[in-house]
Structure formats: structure tokens, C-alpha cells
Short mmCIF file of C-alpha atoms and ligand atoms in Angstrom, two decimals:
data_model
loop_
_atom_site.label_atom_id
_atom_site.label_comp_id
_atom_site.label_asym_id
_atom_site.label_seq_id
_atom_site.Cartn_x
_atom_site.Cartn_y
_atom_site.Cartn_z
CA MET N 1 95.67 131.53 135.45
CA ASP N 2 95.17 128.41 137.53
CA PRO N 3 97.12 125.77 135.56
CA SER N 4 94.26 123.32 135.83
CA THR N 5 91.94 125.69 134.01
CA LEU N 6 91.96 126.21 130.32
CA LYS N 7 90.79 128.95 128.00
CA VAL N 8 89.32 127.71 124.74
CA GLY N 9 88.14 130.70 122.71
CA GLU N 10 86.34 132.98 125.15
CA LYS N 11 85.38 130.21 127.57
CA MET N 12 87.18 128.83 130.62
CA PHE N 13 87.13 125.12 131.37
CA LYS N 14 88.37 123.22 134.41
CA ASN N 15 88.81 119.77 132.92
CA PRO N 16 87.97 119.74 129.23
CA SER N 17 85.64 116.93 128.14
CA LEU N 18 88.21 115.75 125.58
CA VAL N 19 91.91 116.37 125.23
CA PHE N 20 93.22 114.98 121.95
CA THR N 21 97.01 114.91 122.08
CA ILE N 22 99.10 114.32 118.96
CA PHE N 23 102.67 113.10 119.37
CA GLY N 24 104.43 113.73 116.07
CA SER N 25 102.53 116.94 115.36
CA THR N 26 105.13 118.26 112.90
CA GLY N 27 105.03 115.11 110.77
CA ASP N 28 103.56 114.30 107.39
CA LEU N 29 100.64 112.32 108.79
CA THR N 30 99.56 115.13 111.10
CA TYR N 31 99.78 117.83 108.44
CA ARG N 32 98.24 115.84 105.58
CA LYS N 33 95.63 113.78 107.37
CA LEU N 34 94.99 114.43 111.06
CA LEU N 35 94.65 118.22 111.19
CA PRO N 36 92.56 118.41 107.99
CA ALA N 37 90.32 115.66 109.44
CA LEU N 38 89.94 117.64 112.68
CA TYR N 39 89.17 120.80 110.72
CA HIS N 40 86.43 118.91 108.88
CA LEU N 41 85.01 117.73 112.19
CA LYS N 42 84.95 121.34 113.36
CA HIS N 43 83.21 122.32 110.13
CA ARG N 44 80.59 119.65 110.82
CA ASN N 45 80.17 120.73 114.45
CA ARG N 46 81.55 117.42 115.67
CA LEU N 47 83.98 118.96 118.19
CA THR N 48 82.61 119.96 121.56
CA ASP N 49 83.38 123.59 122.47
CA ASP N 50 85.92 122.59 125.07
CA THR N 51 87.80 119.96 123.03
CA VAL N 52 91.52 120.59 123.20
CA ILE N 53 93.82 119.56 120.36
CA ARG N 54 97.23 119.36 121.99
CA CYS N 55 100.03 119.20 119.45
CA ILE N 56 103.37 117.99 120.80
CA GLY N 57 106.51 118.68 118.77
CA ARG N 58 110.20 119.14 119.40
CA LYS N 59 110.46 122.20 117.19
CA GLU N 60 110.49 125.62 118.80
CA TYR N 61 107.24 127.08 117.47
CA SER N 62 104.90 129.61 119.02
CA LYS N 63 101.23 128.78 118.59
CA ASP N 64 100.99 131.48 115.89
CA GLU N 65 103.92 130.01 113.98
CA TYR N 66 102.40 126.54 114.17
CA ILE N 67 99.04 127.83 112.94
CA ALA N 68 100.78 129.58 110.04
CA ILE N 69 102.33 126.23 109.07
CA ILE N 70 99.14 124.21 109.24
CA GLU N 71 96.86 126.69 107.45
CA PRO N 72 98.15 125.97 103.91
CA TRP N 73 97.96 122.22 104.57
CA ILE N 74 94.33 122.49 105.58
CA LYS N 75 93.58 124.75 102.60
CA LYS N 76 95.12 122.15 100.32
CA GLN N 77 93.47 119.11 101.86
CA THR N 78 89.98 120.34 102.65
CA ARG N 79 87.09 118.64 100.90
CA PHE N 80 84.90 121.72 101.39
CA SER N 81 85.88 125.12 100.14
CA PHE N 82 88.15 126.61 102.81
CA ASN N 83 86.30 128.79 105.27
CA GLN N 84 88.45 131.32 107.14
CA GLU N 85 85.88 131.81 109.88
CA THR N 86 85.71 128.07 110.58
CA PHE N 87 89.49 127.90 110.54
CA ASN N 88 89.74 130.78 113.04
CA GLU N 89 87.32 128.94 115.34
CA PHE N 90 89.15 125.66 114.77
CA VAL N 91 92.56 127.00 115.82
CA LYS N 92 91.12 128.08 119.17
CA HIS N 93 91.12 124.37 120.06
CA ILE N 94 94.83 124.00 119.28
CA GLN N 95 97.75 124.17 121.68
CA TYR N 96 101.33 123.67 120.55
CA ILE N 97 103.68 122.32 123.19
CA LYS N 98 107.39 121.95 122.61
CA MET N 99 108.61 118.73 124.13
CA GLU N 100 111.29 116.17 123.29
CA PHE N 101 109.32 112.97 123.81
CA THR N 102 112.38 110.76 124.28
CA ASN N 103 113.27 112.73 127.44
CA LYS N 104 111.32 111.24 130.35
CA ASP N 105 111.62 114.32 132.52
CA ALA N 106 110.23 116.53 129.76
CA TYR N 107 106.79 115.00 130.39
CA SER N 108 106.43 117.12 133.51
CA THR N 109 105.73 119.99 131.07
CA LEU N 110 102.34 118.38 130.52
CA LEU N 111 101.47 118.81 134.19
CA ASP N 112 101.06 122.53 133.49
CA TYR N 113 98.10 121.72 131.29
CA PRO N 114 94.78 120.33 132.43
CA VAL N 115 94.07 116.69 131.91
CA GLY N 116 90.79 115.95 130.13
CA LEU N 117 87.89 113.93 131.49
CA ASP N 118 88.63 111.85 128.39
CA ASN N 119 92.19 111.85 127.01
CA LEU N 120 92.92 110.44 123.60
CA TYR N 121 96.54 110.25 122.43
CA TYR N 122 97.49 109.80 118.81
CA PHE N 123 100.95 108.30 118.38
CA ALA N 124 101.76 109.66 114.89
CA VAL N 125 105.35 108.50 115.28
CA ALA N 126 107.48 105.49 114.40
CA PRO N 127 106.57 102.35 116.43
CA GLU N 128 109.89 102.37 118.29
CA TYR N 129 108.50 105.38 120.22
CA PHE N 130 105.14 103.89 121.25
CA THR N 131 106.36 102.50 124.57
CA VAL N 132 108.75 105.43 125.10
CA ILE N 133 105.83 107.88 125.04
CA ALA N 134 103.51 105.69 127.11
CA GLU N 135 106.21 105.24 129.77
CA GLY N 136 107.00 108.95 129.69
CA LEU N 137 103.35 109.79 130.43
CA ASN N 138 103.32 107.24 133.22
CA HIS N 139 106.63 108.52 134.61
CA VAL N 140 104.99 111.81 135.64
CA ASN N 141 101.79 110.06 136.78
CA TYR N 142 99.85 111.66 133.99
CA LEU N 143 97.70 108.58 133.45
CA SER N 144 96.38 108.30 136.99
CA ASP N 145 93.16 110.33 136.75
CA PHE N 146 90.28 110.09 134.31
CA LYS N 147 90.20 108.12 131.09
CA HIS N 148 93.23 107.71 128.83
CA ARG N 149 93.08 106.05 125.43
CA VAL N 150 95.59 105.71 122.59
CA ILE N 151 95.36 105.52 118.82
CA LEU N 152 98.29 103.70 117.26
CA GLU N 153 99.43 104.01 113.67
CA LYS N 154 100.56 101.05 111.62
CA PRO N 155 102.99 99.39 111.50
CA PHE N 156 102.17 98.42 115.11
CA GLY N 157 105.76 97.44 115.81
CA ASP N 158 108.88 96.50 113.88
CA SER N 159 108.29 92.75 114.03
CA LEU N 160 105.80 90.31 115.53
CA GLU N 161 107.92 90.08 118.65
CA HIS N 162 108.10 93.85 118.99
CA ALA N 163 104.36 94.25 118.34
CA ILE N 164 103.62 91.77 121.16
CA GLU N 165 105.97 93.65 123.48
CA VAL N 166 104.40 97.02 122.60
CA ASN N 167 100.94 95.60 123.16
CA LYS N 168 101.97 94.25 126.56
CA VAL N 169 103.40 97.54 127.78
CA LEU N 170 100.50 99.62 126.50
CA THR N 171 97.89 97.21 127.82
CA ASN N 172 99.48 97.50 131.26
CA LEU N 173 99.45 101.29 131.18
CA PHE N 174 96.19 102.03 129.38
CA GLY N 175 94.10 98.85 129.50
CA PHE N 176 93.39 96.56 126.57
CA GLU N 177 90.06 98.20 125.69
CA ASN N 178 91.69 101.64 125.45
CA LEU N 179 94.05 100.78 122.59
CA TYR N 180 92.81 101.66 119.11
CA HIS N 181 94.81 100.30 116.18
CA ILE N 182 94.01 102.42 113.19
CA ASP N 183 93.88 100.99 109.70
CA HIS N 184 92.58 103.94 107.74
CA TYR N 185 91.41 101.68 104.90
CA LEU N 186 88.61 100.55 107.19
CA GLY N 187 87.39 104.15 107.33
CA LYS N 188 87.00 104.29 103.57
CA GLU N 189 83.45 104.45 102.34
CA MET N 190 83.65 101.53 99.90
CA ILE N 191 85.33 99.22 102.40
CA GLN N 192 82.42 99.74 104.76
CA ASN N 193 80.18 99.25 101.77
CA ILE N 194 81.56 95.75 101.07
CA LEU N 195 79.46 94.24 103.85
CA ALA N 196 76.40 96.28 102.84
CA ILE N 197 76.70 95.08 99.26
CA ARG N 198 77.30 91.47 100.27
CA PHE N 199 74.78 91.09 103.05
CA GLY N 200 72.18 93.69 102.00
CA ASN N 201 71.46 92.04 98.65
CA ARG N 202 70.17 88.53 98.12
CA MET N 203 71.48 88.65 94.56
CA PHE N 204 75.03 89.01 95.84
CA GLU N 205 74.81 87.06 99.08
CA SER N 206 73.45 83.99 97.35
CA VAL N 207 76.35 83.72 94.90
CA TRP N 208 79.20 84.75 97.20
CA ASN N 209 80.65 81.27 97.69
CA HIS N 210 83.11 78.76 96.26
CA ASP N 211 80.46 77.16 94.03
CA ASN N 212 80.22 80.36 92.03
CA ILE N 213 83.37 82.39 92.54
CA GLU N 214 86.44 81.34 90.60
CA GLN N 215 89.01 83.78 91.97
CA ILE N 216 89.37 87.10 93.80
CA GLN N 217 91.88 89.82 93.02
CA ILE N 218 92.64 92.81 95.23
CA THR N 219 94.92 95.56 93.93
CA ALA N 220 96.29 98.67 95.62
CA SER N 221 98.62 100.43 93.25
CA GLU N 222 100.33 103.77 93.63
CA ILE N 223 101.97 106.07 91.11
CA VAL N 224 104.18 107.72 93.71
CA GLY N 225 107.53 106.35 94.81
CA VAL N 226 108.79 106.68 98.39
CA GLU N 227 109.03 110.46 98.07
CA THR N 228 110.52 111.91 101.28
CA ARG N 229 109.86 108.77 103.35
CA GLY N 230 112.89 106.69 102.36
CA SER N 231 114.11 106.04 105.91
CA TYR N 232 110.67 104.86 107.01
CA TYR N 233 110.20 102.69 103.94
CA GLU N 234 113.59 101.05 104.37
CA GLN N 235 112.23 99.64 107.65
CA ALA N 236 108.84 98.72 106.27
CA GLY N 237 108.60 97.78 102.59
CA ALA N 238 105.38 96.91 100.78
CA LEU N 239 104.67 93.89 102.99
CA LYS N 240 104.56 95.76 106.29
CA ASP N 241 103.36 99.05 104.85
CA MET N 242 100.42 97.75 102.82
CA LEU N 243 99.97 94.04 102.39
CA GLN N 244 99.90 92.61 105.87
CA ASN N 245 97.49 95.26 107.11
CA HIS N 246 95.41 97.13 104.50
CA LEU N 247 95.12 94.36 101.92
CA LEU N 248 94.50 91.63 104.49
CA GLN N 249 91.82 93.75 106.13
CA ILE N 250 90.08 94.36 102.82
CA MET N 251 90.37 90.66 102.01
CA SER N 252 88.79 89.69 105.31
CA TYR N 253 85.76 91.92 104.56
CA VAL N 254 85.43 90.35 101.11
CA VAL N 255 85.74 86.79 102.34
CA MET N 256 84.33 86.62 105.88
CA ASP N 257 81.15 84.71 106.52
CA LYS N 258 78.13 86.70 107.65
CA PRO N 259 78.55 88.10 111.18
CA ASN N 260 75.62 87.90 113.60
CA THR N 261 75.66 91.70 113.93
CA LEU N 262 77.94 94.48 112.75
CA ASN N 263 79.29 95.18 116.22
CA SER N 264 83.00 94.78 116.83
CA SER N 265 82.85 91.56 118.83
CA ASP N 266 80.72 89.71 116.25
CA MET N 267 82.89 91.01 113.42
CA LEU N 268 85.98 89.85 115.29
CA VAL N 269 84.69 86.26 115.44
CA LYS N 270 84.35 86.11 111.65
CA GLN N 271 87.55 88.01 110.90
CA LYS N 272 89.52 85.76 113.23
CA SER N 273 88.16 82.72 111.51
CA ILE N 274 89.39 84.05 108.14
CA MET N 275 92.81 84.99 109.45
CA GLU N 276 93.24 81.59 111.10
CA GLY N 277 92.40 79.89 107.84
CA ILE N 278 94.85 81.68 105.51
CA SER N 279 97.28 79.55 103.54
CA LEU N 280 100.05 81.17 101.57
CA ASP N 281 100.55 79.63 98.12
CA ASP N 282 102.88 81.90 96.20
CA ILE N 283 104.65 85.23 96.40
CA VAL N 284 106.48 87.75 94.22
CA LEU N 285 108.45 90.64 95.69
CA GLY N 286 109.72 93.42 93.44
CA GLN N 287 111.49 96.76 93.56
CA TYR N 288 111.12 99.62 91.10
CA ASP N 289 113.94 100.36 88.75
CA LYS N 290 114.59 103.64 87.02
CA ASN N 291 113.16 104.69 83.69
CA ASP N 292 113.76 107.86 81.69
CA LYS N 293 111.49 109.84 84.02
CA PHE N 294 111.93 108.38 87.50
CA LEU N 295 114.74 107.33 89.82
CA ALA N 296 115.23 103.72 90.82
CA TYR N 297 114.19 103.00 94.43
CA ARG N 298 117.86 102.48 95.33
CA ASP N 299 118.68 105.99 94.13
CA GLU N 300 116.01 107.65 96.25
CA LYS N 301 116.95 109.83 99.23
CA ASN N 302 117.68 107.91 102.49
CA VAL N 303 117.59 104.55 100.71
CA HIS N 304 120.55 102.16 100.84
CA PRO N 305 122.17 101.84 97.37
CA ASN N 306 121.89 98.03 97.62
CA SER N 307 118.54 97.99 99.37
CA GLN N 308 116.71 94.66 99.32
CA ILE N 309 113.43 96.24 100.43
CA GLU N 310 110.40 95.39 98.30
CA THR N 311 108.31 98.20 96.84
CA TYR N 312 105.94 95.64 95.27
CA ALA N 313 104.37 92.50 96.69
CA ALA N 314 101.94 90.07 95.15
CA VAL N 315 100.72 86.95 96.94
CA LYS N 316 98.44 84.08 96.16
CA ILE N 317 96.54 82.78 99.18
CA HIS N 318 93.46 80.74 99.93
CA ILE N 319 91.28 80.32 102.99
CA ASN N 320 90.82 76.77 104.11
CA LYS N 321 87.33 77.23 105.59
CA GLY N 322 84.12 79.18 105.15
CA GLN N 323 81.98 80.04 102.15
CA LEU N 324 84.99 80.87 99.99
CA LYS N 325 87.04 77.88 100.99
CA ASN N 326 89.91 77.18 98.55
CA VAL N 327 89.05 80.02 96.16
CA PRO N 328 92.36 81.49 94.93
CA ILE N 329 92.86 85.02 96.21
CA TYR N 330 95.51 87.25 94.67
CA LEU N 331 96.67 90.40 96.45
CA ARG N 332 99.05 92.91 94.91
CA THR N 333 100.37 96.28 95.91
CA GLY N 334 103.21 98.46 94.74
CA LYS N 335 104.71 101.87 94.32
CA ARG N 336 105.71 103.62 91.07
CA LEU N 337 103.11 101.75 89.09
CA LYS N 338 101.13 103.08 86.15
CA GLN N 339 98.01 103.90 88.07
CA ARG N 340 96.77 105.06 91.44
CA ALA N 341 93.85 102.79 92.21
CA THR N 342 92.55 100.38 94.83
CA TYR N 343 89.93 97.89 93.69
CA ILE N 344 88.57 94.42 94.25
CA LYS N 345 87.58 92.01 91.49
CA ILE N 346 85.26 89.11 92.22
CA ILE N 347 85.51 86.85 89.20
CA PHE N 348 82.90 84.18 88.63
CA LYS N 349 83.31 80.68 87.29
CA PRO N 350 82.28 80.45 83.64
CA SER N 351 78.60 79.79 83.07
CA SER N 352 77.76 76.10 82.72
CA SER N 353 75.33 76.96 79.92
CA ASN N 354 76.02 75.24 76.60
CA LEU N 355 73.56 77.45 74.75
CA TYR N 356 76.10 80.16 73.99
CA SER N 357 79.70 80.24 72.97
CA ASN N 358 82.31 82.94 73.50
CA LEU N 359 81.04 83.89 76.93
CA HIS N 360 82.98 86.63 78.71
CA GLN N 361 84.03 86.76 82.36
CA GLU N 362 81.38 87.81 84.83
CA VAL N 363 82.99 90.20 87.27
CA ILE N 364 81.93 92.33 90.21
CA THR N 365 84.35 95.22 90.71
CA ILE N 366 84.37 97.23 93.91
CA LYS N 367 86.31 100.46 93.46
CA VAL N 368 87.77 101.79 96.67
CA GLN N 369 89.90 104.76 95.58
CA PRO N 370 90.24 107.23 93.99
CA ASP N 371 86.98 106.29 92.25
CA GLU N 372 84.38 104.79 94.54
CA GLY N 373 81.69 102.54 93.23
CA ILE N 374 80.72 99.14 92.02
CA SER N 375 80.39 97.72 88.55
CA LEU N 376 79.12 94.47 87.08
CA SER N 377 80.42 92.92 83.88
CA PHE N 378 78.20 90.26 82.37
CA ASN N 379 77.07 88.69 79.12
CA ALA N 380 74.21 89.93 76.96
CA LYS N 381 73.06 89.44 73.39
CA LYS N 382 74.55 91.85 70.94
CA PRO N 383 71.69 93.93 69.52
CA GLY N 384 70.82 93.10 65.94
CA THR N 385 72.43 89.65 66.01
CA ILE N 386 70.76 86.30 66.44
CA ASN N 387 72.72 84.93 69.33
CA THR N 388 76.04 86.70 69.46
CA ILE N 389 77.17 87.42 72.97
CA THR N 390 78.80 90.64 74.04
CA ASP N 391 80.05 91.74 77.46
CA VAL N 392 78.25 94.67 79.00
CA LYS N 393 79.00 96.71 82.08
CA MET N 394 76.68 98.26 84.63
CA ASP N 395 78.41 100.92 86.60
CA PHE N 396 77.45 102.64 89.82
CA CYS N 397 79.95 105.42 90.40
CA GLN N 398 79.42 106.73 93.89
CA SER N 399 82.12 109.36 93.72
CA CYS N 400 80.94 110.76 90.37
CA ILE N 401 78.09 112.43 92.23
CA LEU N 402 79.36 115.72 93.60
CA GLU N 403 77.04 115.57 96.58
CA ASN N 404 78.45 112.16 97.54
CA ARG N 405 81.99 113.44 97.29
CA ILE N 406 81.24 116.40 99.52
CA ASN N 407 79.34 114.32 102.06
CA THR N 408 81.82 111.47 102.23
CA PRO N 409 84.13 111.93 105.20
CA GLU N 410 87.77 111.18 104.61
CA ALA N 411 88.86 107.95 106.29
CA TYR N 412 90.74 109.70 109.12
CA GLU N 413 87.83 112.05 109.72
CA ARG N 414 85.44 109.14 110.07
CA LEU N 415 87.77 107.20 112.34
CA LEU N 416 88.61 110.14 114.61
CA ASP N 417 84.93 110.91 114.94
CA ASP N 418 84.30 107.27 115.89
CA ALA N 419 87.16 107.29 118.41
CA PHE N 420 85.88 110.51 120.01
CA GLY N 421 82.53 108.74 120.38
CA HIS N 422 84.17 105.58 121.83
CA ASP N 423 83.10 103.49 118.84
CA ASP N 424 85.87 101.00 118.05
CA THR N 425 84.05 99.03 115.34
CA LEU N 426 86.28 100.26 112.52
CA PHE N 427 89.53 99.89 114.43
CA THR N 428 91.55 96.71 114.14
CA PRO N 429 91.40 94.50 117.24
CA TRP N 430 94.75 93.41 118.66
CA GLN N 431 94.02 89.76 117.86
CA ILE N 432 93.79 90.64 114.15
CA VAL N 433 96.90 92.81 114.32
CA GLU N 434 98.80 89.88 115.81
CA MET N 435 97.50 87.47 113.17
CA SER N 436 98.42 89.91 110.41
CA TRP N 437 101.95 90.05 111.77
CA LYS N 438 102.06 86.25 111.81
CA PHE N 439 100.98 86.20 108.19
CA GLY N 440 103.60 88.84 107.28
CA GLU N 441 106.29 86.80 109.05
CA SER N 442 105.20 83.64 107.21
CA VAL N 443 105.65 85.47 103.90
CA ARG N 444 109.11 86.68 104.88
CA GLU N 445 109.97 83.15 106.04
CA LEU N 446 108.88 81.62 102.74
CA VAL N 447 110.93 84.17 100.82
CA LYS N 448 113.96 83.23 102.92
CA ILE N 449 113.48 79.45 102.79
CA GLU N 450 112.85 79.36 99.07
CA ASN N 451 115.47 82.01 98.45
CA ARG N 452 113.08 83.99 96.29
CA PRO N 453 114.88 86.77 94.44
CA LEU N 454 113.72 90.36 94.64
CA VAL N 455 112.80 91.15 91.05
CA LEU N 456 113.13 94.57 89.44
CA TYR N 457 110.30 96.22 87.52
CA PRO N 458 110.46 99.44 85.53
CA ALA N 459 108.95 102.55 87.11
CA ASN N 460 105.59 103.51 85.63
CA SER N 461 104.76 99.91 84.67
CA GLN N 462 102.17 97.34 85.80
CA GLY N 463 104.74 95.68 88.06
CA PRO N 464 107.04 92.70 87.57
CA LYS N 465 106.29 90.13 84.86
CA GLU N 466 106.80 87.43 87.52
CA ALA N 467 103.53 88.57 89.13
CA ASP N 468 101.76 88.07 85.80
CA GLU N 469 103.33 84.64 85.51
CA MET N 470 102.05 83.71 88.97
CA LEU N 471 98.49 84.05 87.66
CA GLN N 472 99.27 82.58 84.26
CA ARG N 473 100.32 79.36 85.97
CA ASP N 474 96.72 79.13 87.22
CA GLY N 475 95.31 80.00 83.80
CA PHE N 476 94.35 83.54 84.90
CA GLU N 477 95.48 87.10 84.34
CA TRP N 478 95.29 90.28 86.41
CA LEU N 479 92.25 92.35 85.61
CA ASP N 480 93.14 96.03 85.56
CA GLU N 481 90.71 98.83 86.10
CA ASP N 482 90.19 102.01 84.09
CA GLU N 483 89.95 105.25 85.98
CA ILE N 484 86.78 107.23 85.58
CA SER N 485 87.18 110.94 85.12
CA TYR N 486 84.57 113.30 86.47
N1 NAP L 1 102.40 109.78 106.52
C1 NAP L 1 101.41 108.95 106.30
O1 NAP L 1 100.58 109.13 105.41
C2 NAP L 1 101.26 107.72 107.17
C3 NAP L 1 100.22 106.83 106.86
C4 NAP L 1 100.04 105.72 107.68
C5 NAP L 1 100.90 105.51 108.74
N2 NAP L 1 101.90 106.37 109.02
C6 NAP L 1 102.74 106.09 110.19
O2 NAP L 1 102.65 107.19 111.08
C7 NAP L 1 103.88 107.41 111.73
C8 NAP L 1 104.32 108.84 111.47
O3 NAP L 1 104.46 109.01 110.06
P1 NAP L 1 104.86 110.38 109.40
O4 NAP L 1 104.84 110.14 107.94
O5 NAP L 1 104.05 111.51 109.94
O6 NAP L 1 106.38 110.52 109.87
P2 NAP L 1 107.26 111.83 109.92
O7 NAP L 1 106.84 112.82 108.89
O8 NAP L 1 108.68 111.37 109.93
O9 NAP L 1 106.90 112.46 111.34
C9 NAP L 1 107.39 111.95 112.55
C10 NAP L 1 107.07 112.90 113.67
O10 NAP L 1 107.68 112.41 114.88
C11 NAP L 1 108.45 113.46 115.43
N3 NAP L 1 109.60 112.94 116.16
C12 NAP L 1 110.45 111.98 115.76
N4 NAP L 1 111.37 111.76 116.72
C13 NAP L 1 111.07 112.60 117.76
C14 NAP L 1 111.61 112.86 119.04
N5 NAP L 1 112.68 112.19 119.47
N6 NAP L 1 111.02 113.79 119.85
C15 NAP L 1 109.95 114.48 119.40
N7 NAP L 1 109.37 114.29 118.19
C16 NAP L 1 109.93 113.37 117.39
C17 NAP L 1 108.89 114.28 114.25
O11 NAP L 1 109.32 115.54 114.67
P3 NAP L 1 110.29 116.46 113.74
O12 NAP L 1 109.35 117.11 112.76
O13 NAP L 1 110.86 117.42 114.68
O14 NAP L 1 111.29 115.55 113.11
C18 NAP L 1 107.60 114.30 113.44
O15 NAP L 1 106.68 115.21 114.01
C19 NAP L 1 104.85 106.37 111.17
O16 NAP L 1 104.90 105.26 112.03
C20 NAP L 1 104.20 105.96 109.85
O17 NAP L 1 104.48 104.64 109.51
C21 NAP L 1 102.09 107.48 108.24
#
């Protein structure tokens, strides 16, 4: 067969319309997220017939062996019931290529395979390899014809300095507009919904300001510990893994002033303004300790026995401009906590009414995962009383409706679909990545300057008491969220 032609299923193609190449195709991210997302896109007829999914790994697998490995992952992760026929069609798109990506000369292997008219690379590898792979592709002149784009996983570097260096090298080789920084939280349904809720409703838009809002809390808590990812986590910690990217991104959607349009350049203007205006007020870093059921972080596999890495981070910040100027914003994230849940609480200032006593907090809750929805807590008269106030809750649970669950694409599915269609709206622009790094570095700097201790918290708890005390000093407390079962 002419090496520049390709057989996908029964059809022959000269240059496929899209070649999607995954570096790190035997990793956790690929098995758990990327391949299931691609399978879903196949199920929804979102892959063109000639799309090639080129999986690069250093393990010696035949295509059949690789398919046998991925099948159970897809069965486990699919949001539809698994369909063997669709899977059989899906795997026709897949190639497995054995290649050691740290060996520059090994890239010549790729020359045996046709380049696409559009080539999208997914670097599902540690950031130290981003430039290694890009330079390897360039070394064999692979990037010279047609379009070449890259999706980069967070963390986009090991430090601010490294992130800037990576960006420079990749911009030179691919072009600035061809770099897609993925923050999969932006692909989540309720994150996209934040702007719709805020700017599609006068009743919310009109009160979303510092005159009415007392404080904002954003929580992303996990039950799991580091599991098998100890070596990665030792380099990252909660700040780099969650806070400086996912939580800041969510915060910017909650706080940003209204963009002129929802396109990426208008959104960038507003997001930049938020990121420029962040002031850091307080911070608590913690690490989980053992309890009778779970290991301490320091006893986990591939973790240093005296590790100083934080598995919990809580910060207090405020933005010094815009509609929510000076409103306290509390962000917290951690592993081995009591609950798996990501949610946002918008807490209103107490009513100025003197007609009623014992008023409760008015709160808008946006639930991001695992439950998706929005609820309102407000005051009403208790039935049968003269003027006794009770707090009531109105709840819209998006994910309780089976049809919504089935029709809601997973974040990676949504973002890959967007990237295939050249839509970068839900990817993080480099300017924001850089600002997030600057914020992360400022947190680390403060911890160092003020010699803040890393505090221990018991596994399966709500986190360190020091994080509670941070809010208590302001006269507040964390508002937790119950899980809905459906
Ligand atoms: N897992 C997630 O849910 C998740 C979420 C967000 C971001 N990320 C980020 O995504 C990246 C990958 O994460 P992961 O969890 O998938 O990591 P992982 O399970 O450790 O996978 C890393 C992949 O890179 C390959 N690799 C490493 N060194 C190589 C080399 N010299 N030559 C060829 N292949 C090499 C590994 O191959 P072998 O299998 O042969 O070792 C494996 O396929 C990380 O930067 C992580 O921070 C992951």
C-alpha cells in the first residue's frame, strides 16, 4: 500500500480530513476520558468517516491487543448503553503506533503514516514532555504541510517560568492560534450554564453585584486520595492541580462583568479584567492524615514520607474592580474529604427589612458535579403562623432528569468536538493560563514569606479546622451541600 494512503474501514483515503494523535495513549487520561469521549462522538456521528485516531505509546501492542485493553474502559465509562456494533465501527478509526517519544529519531516512524489535512495532537503526558514531543515532530519535518494544532493538558508547565518557555517553543512551532489549553471544567454543562443563568435572567443579573452579594464560596471536594497518581501529585499538589486552574476559571465565570458577546475574544477581555484584579487575602494549605479506614497521604505509593505537598487548599480573595468589587470570595478544594461535590454558593447580604426577625440566608447554589442544577434558598412565612419566617428551597435538578443525563456530553466529549470544529471558546487562552500561574506563584510566595504551616486534617473529614477559622474570622461559615440521589 502506498504509505501516504490510508484504509479506514473499507475505504481508502489519501490525506484524511482529520488525524487526531494522542501522545500518552496508554495513560489514565486516555483510557478514562479521551477514548470514551471519542467513542461517544462516534455514537453521535460526530466523527467523519476518514478521521484517524492515532494512538502513540511505548508499549509493544498490536492493534488488536490495544483494542482489547480499551474495550472494558469504554464499556465502563460510556454514558449510553454499550453498543458492540458502534464500538466495532469506532475501532476502525484507531491506529496504535509504538514509539518512544523521548527519542527524536523515532519520529521518523510517523512518516510512514499519512498526515491529515487537519492534524490535532493531544499531549496527554506530563508537561516536561510538551516541548520534547513538539521538537520531535519538527525534527522529522512532520509539521511542514497542512494544519497542525495541539491540545495541552494542565498543568501547562511545572512553574510560571516553565509555562512561558513551553508556550514560546510551541508558539514557534505551531502558531499561537493553534494551541488549545484544555480545562475540562469549562466543558461541564453547569459551568457553561453560569453565564446563561446570570445574563439570561433579569432577576439574577440585576442583583449580581456588591450591593447585594455578601460573599461567594466555591468548593470542589473529592472523596478519593491520590490513588495511583502519587508521583504526579508530588509535583503538583492541590494548588497546581485544582485551584489555580479549575477553581479560578469557575470563579471568573461567576464574577466577570457581562461580555459583549460569548465569543472567545470578548470573553477574554472580561476574564482578563477579573484575573488582573485578584487580591489574595488569606490561605490555608492542608494534607490528609490517616484514619481507621484510609492511609495518610505520606503513606501513599510514590509519595515522599515527609512530603510537604498540599492535598487541600482554601483561599480568600477579592477582586478590586467590577460589579463584585471587594466581595469576599472563598475557594476550597481537597482530596480525601467527606463528599465528592463541586458547587458554587452565592450568598446575599441580609435583607434590610425590619418587618421580620430571624431571617435566614438567601443563597443561590449552582451545582456543578456530580449533581447538576441550581437551587434558591429564601425566606417565606411558615404556614399557619402569623409572621414566623422559615427558609424554603426551590430546586432545579438538571441531572435528575434521565433524558438530560443521557443528552449531556461529558466535558471531554464536548471539548474534543469543539476542537475538531475549530471552536476555541471553551479553551483557556494563554493570557489566562499565564495569569493563573502568576496567581498560583503569589500563593506559594505568601506561604513562604509568612511561613504558613501545612496543617493535617483527618481523611474523610470536611478539611482542616483552620479553613473553618478563616471564615469565622469574617463572621461566616462554609455552606456545605447535600447530595441528591436519583
Ligand atoms: N488522569 C487524569 O484524569 C488527568 C486529568 C487532568 C489532567 N491530566 C494530565 O494529563 C497528563 C497525563 O496524565 P495521566 O493521568 O494519563 O498520566 P499517566 O497515566 O502517567 O500516563 C502518562 C502517559 O505518558 C506515557 N509516557 C510517559 N513517558 C513516556 C515516554 N518517555 N515515551 C512514551 N510514552 C511515555 C505513558 O506511557 P506508559 O504507559 O508506557 O508509562 C502513559 O501513556 C498529566 O500531565 C496530567 O497532569 C490527567
